[in-house]
Amino acid sequence: MDTRSTALLLLNLLHLFPHISAREFLSPGSSLSVEDSSDVLRSPDGAFTCGFNHISQTASVFSIWYSNTAEKTVVWSANHLHPVYFRGSRVTLDADGRLAVEDYDGRPVWANNVTSSSKAKQAQLLDTGNLAVKGQGDIILWQSFHSPTDTLLPCQNITSATKLVSSSRLLVPGRYSFRFDDEHILTLFDDEKDISFKYWPNPSNDIWTKNRNAFNTTTIGVLDSSGYFLGSDDLSFKAVDWGHGVTRRLKLDYDGNLRLYSLNKTDGRWLVTWMAYPQTCSVRGLCGINGICVYTPKPACACAPGHEVINPSDRSQGCIPTFNLSCDGQEIFLKLPTTDFHGNDLSEHVRVSRYECKKICLKDCNCKGFAYWQGTGRCYPKWSLVGGVTGSAVSGGSIYLKIPKTLRVRESSIPHSQPFGPRYVPNCSAKSENFTPDFGDQPKSSQSGSQSQYLYLSYGFLLAIFCVEVIFVALGCWFLFGMEGKQLIGVWPAEVGYEMVTNHFRRYTYKELQTATQKFKDRIGCGASGLVYKGVLKDKRAVAVKRLADINQGEEEFQHELSVIGRIYHMNLVRVWGFCSDGPHRILVLEYVENGSLDKILFGSERLLRWSERFKISLGVARGLAYLHHECLEWVIHCDIKPENILLDNNLEPKISDFGLAKLVNRSGSNKNVSRIHGTRGYIAPEWVSSQPITSKVDVYSFGVVLLELLMGARVSDWASNAGEEVEMVFGRVVRMLTANVMLQGSQHLWLFDFIDLRLNGQFDRLQARTMVNLAISCLEEDSRKRPTMENLVQMLVSVDEASGVMQ
Ligand SMILES: *[C@@H]1O[C@H](CO)[C@@H](O)[C@H](O)[C@H]1NC(C)=O
Ligand SMILES: *[C@@H]1O[C@H](CO)[C@@H](O)[C@H](O)[C@H]1NC(C)=O
Ligand SMILES: *[C@@H]1O[C@H](CO)[C@@H](O)[C@H](O)[C@H]1NC(C)=O
Ligand SMILES: *[C@@H]1O[C@H](CO)[C@@H](O)[C@H](O)[C@H]1NC(C)=O
Ligand SMILES: *[C@@H]1O[C@H](CO)[C@@H](O)[C@H](O)[C@H]1NC(C)=O
Ligand SMILES: *[C@@H]1O[C@H](CO)[C@@H](O)[C@H](O)[C@H]1NC(C)=O
């Protein structure tokens, strides 16, 4: 007993030790050493740590990382180009404020650039994650925020003097950078040897389509603490979970995509909450020259038919042809359907036939193939094939690849995107030649090529020293090659963003769903779009399985729509996990939401929704709709917002269900021109009955009705049946009454007490209630143009959410 508790105590002490010894300051003349993993600087709130980060068994980099994440997340590195040896290296602050990283032999590999010549007082890691060297009077002599690597932290400015540079999985600086261009616009660049290409925002768009403001010489951009980024060029975006109190970082990932991450404090993992390219394959040049990015459904690189990969460990180097074009006019063209290569056009032609386009390309020896748009007759002969992508992101065009007549190409080597998983797995026997799933995610220990050469070179000198002691040589070599396989796995998770959006989205067979729902036994709902059953998948996830009625579209269209819906992810929208399209069956597999729909709680008697809960629900629904209307990949109108379609999770956080179904169930035109009346009486906007165009404002109207119902705790259509009137007439009356009341400034809020759900006994926030009434009135405007947008509504609700938070 005694020995056990002593052991426990010792263990605890050992565990505490690093925390006790972590330093708050580094004074001039002192240093941090590489050997002692507790010799680190910690920010006062403990969120960040700064010290030597062991990137392998023998190599370390002076870095800053988050103290409390599941996987070590580095936000800044000093000497990632020159890692130091794991023994004897150190970082020292001298009296002039010079912070220098020295290798085991005293050779400096990195030093900061102190401009002012004041005496240094200390180096300190601030709560923001900024490593600052301070002089007398706390003036900052140098700070890491001014020389970012690949990560921008909240409150850290990006200016014309700074940029983010991606780093590859092995910490070698990558080709992508995020910085201001010469028009002072924040841009993603692909920096090749001699030339930089811009790839985001889409360089072929003009400045208005880009929604940016050129030539503002202020050149600053900053991510604020609520997850909102604003740049001087009007670049703005925000995290889907925006709000205070969340740990965030903006990172230019190795694949050239800029992603915003939020930390889940429960499990210490990062979630992607915004990204520049929702589709990874759209990043220019990801698969290199003659390479084509395909969705399998994970993004992967394939070579154009007749080409072979140059370096399997770095797909971005692309592919080389296995043939020589003789340019004798005898070449043939191979069609790559729904595929495109970016730019590099020799010329541009419109309204020409495919035959003419072919002739143009045949005549020109530089022409490697052409892009052709059936229908519009657009023709683009290409002199180089880069940035290839195939799949639904390509709208309508195909590539015709110029190849010698004698070349035999197998059908299976033509890349196709397969966003829907197992059923469409490519022919595996053909895979080894032309098709490499993934980008070679984990560096494998057997890998040769440039990356291991790089490591070999940087550590060659170490080997020389240890040659004296044979055993160390053996160990050293083992470490050097062993580390690639061991240490670095997981440091560079593959395709984080893409996985987050689609990882579980897949196709299910009818049989799987029959098993999951025990032959559709437990019915939990029944709506206009179909019956809903509860089910449990093989991985123990509870799901709601919705059998869609009335789907009269072909399998391909259905899948296309679903590929859009499946990518929509927002905490206030019910997650779509997958679908089944088997024979006559069209079934959706949805996230199961515990508390059922809002109508059951709001209009039922089991449980009274408190004011704060009602407010939270209205804000959540507004956020979900704003996301659908303004931020997701394709413009989606819900068309049937009502309490039945608002589900509540354990914390009463609302989740909108059935979005995207209006388009699925009825496809008689473009989405802006939905012809049949959708929605439910009492919630539908007047434009459904008049002949005005249907826009996202129909959802704003329905949201207004839901707001009124949340305020009153009663269903609108019930007032009508009680009064024996038509719903629409009752509405008009209520809105007029409210408008008049809101005008009454003097008598304050007395009327509110009659209007708000009596069951609340006056327990509500006056300001929030008034704002909600005002918003409901504006949502219910007859003229759809006068209604606010969902974004406006979110802003208004947020403003009173925060205001009252301060008052109470
Ligand atoms: C140090 O800063 C000066 C002035 O800002 C600049 O000219 C110089 O290139 C910098 N040196 C390094 C090594 O970054
Ligand atoms: C960021 O820019 C703002 C406004 O120019 C400035 O007040 C602030 O000090 C800057 N922050 C850092 C860390 O440089
Ligand atoms: C330039 O950007 C700054 C910082 O975002 C902003 O305050 C200013 O209004 C902008 N100027 C113009 C002319 O848009
Ligand atoms: C955070 O992690 C916990 C535990 O894994 C999980 O239950 C929860 O859903 C996560 N939260 C979010 C927002 O993903
Ligand atoms: C193409 O031509 C080059 C030089 O003319 C030759 O070295 C190469 O082997 C040829 N490649 C093929 C696949 O014929
Ligand atoms: C797969 O490819 C092999 C050889 O490339 C071919 O013989 C076979 O028929 C293909 N199978 C299917 C299902 O396409």
CSV table of N, CA and C in Angstrom, one decimal, residues 31 67 74 142 238 289 339 341 363 389 455 463 501 538 642 651 665 684 720 748 761 806:
chain,number,residue,atom,x,y,z
A,31,SER,N,20.1,30.5,-22.1
A,31,SER,CA,19.7,29.8,-23.3
A,31,SER,C,18.8,28.6,-23.0
A,67,SER,N,0.2,24.0,-26.6
A,67,SER,CA,0.5,23.1,-25.5
A,67,SER,C,-0.5,22.0,-25.4
A,74,VAL,N,2.6,22.8,-34.7
A,74,VAL,CA,3.6,23.9,-34.7
A,74,VAL,C,3.0,25.1,-35.5
A,142,TRP,N,12.1,42.6,-31.4
A,142,TRP,CA,11.8,41.6,-32.5
A,142,TRP,C,10.6,40.8,-32.1
A,238,LYS,N,-15.2,34.0,-42.8
A,238,LYS,CA,-15.3,33.7,-41.3
A,238,LYS,C,-15.5,32.2,-41.1
A,289,ILE,N,2.8,18.7,-64.2
A,289,ILE,CA,2.6,18.8,-65.6
A,289,ILE,C,2.1,17.4,-66.1
A,339,THR,N,-12.9,16.8,-68.4
A,339,THR,CA,-11.6,17.1,-67.8
A,339,THR,C,-11.1,18.4,-68.4
A,341,PHE,N,-7.6,21.3,-68.4
A,341,PHE,CA,-6.3,21.8,-67.9
A,341,PHE,C,-6.3,23.3,-67.9
A,363,LYS,N,-2.2,21.0,-87.0
A,363,LYS,CA,-1.3,21.9,-87.8
A,363,LYS,C,-0.1,22.4,-86.9
A,389,VAL,N,-7.7,18.6,-64.0
A,389,VAL,CA,-8.7,18.2,-63.0
A,389,VAL,C,-9.8,17.5,-63.8
A,455,LEU,N,17.3,14.9,-46.6
A,455,LEU,CA,17.7,14.6,-45.2
A,455,LEU,C,19.1,14.0,-45.1
A,463,LEU,N,27.0,11.9,-39.6
A,463,LEU,CA,27.5,10.6,-39.8
A,463,LEU,C,29.0,10.5,-39.7
A,501,VAL,N,-14.8,17.3,-44.8
A,501,VAL,CA,-16.0,17.5,-45.5
A,501,VAL,C,-16.7,16.2,-46.0
A,538,LYS,N,-23.1,0.1,-38.9
A,538,LYS,CA,-22.1,-0.9,-38.4
A,538,LYS,C,-21.1,-0.3,-37.4
A,642,LYS,N,-39.8,25.4,-41.4
A,642,LYS,CA,-40.9,25.4,-40.4
A,642,LYS,C,-40.4,24.6,-39.2
A,651,ASN,N,-27.9,19.7,-26.7
A,651,ASN,CA,-27.8,21.0,-26.1
A,651,ASN,C,-28.8,22.0,-26.6
A,665,VAL,N,-36.4,17.0,-55.4
A,665,VAL,CA,-37.7,16.4,-55.7
A,665,VAL,C,-38.3,17.0,-56.9
A,684,ILE,N,-45.4,29.8,-46.2
A,684,ILE,CA,-44.9,30.2,-47.5
A,684,ILE,C,-45.1,31.6,-47.8
A,720,ALA,N,-55.4,31.1,-36.7
A,720,ALA,CA,-56.3,31.2,-37.8
A,720,ALA,C,-57.6,30.3,-37.6
A,748,GLN,N,-43.2,52.0,-23.7
A,748,GLN,CA,-42.1,50.9,-23.4
A,748,GLN,C,-42.6,49.6,-23.9
A,761,ASN,N,-43.8,33.7,-18.0
A,761,ASN,CA,-44.0,34.5,-16.9
A,761,ASN,C,-43.2,35.8,-16.9
A,806,VAL,N,-23.4,41.6,-22.0
A,806,VAL,CA,-22.6,42.6,-21.3
A,806,VAL,C,-23.5,43.2,-20.2
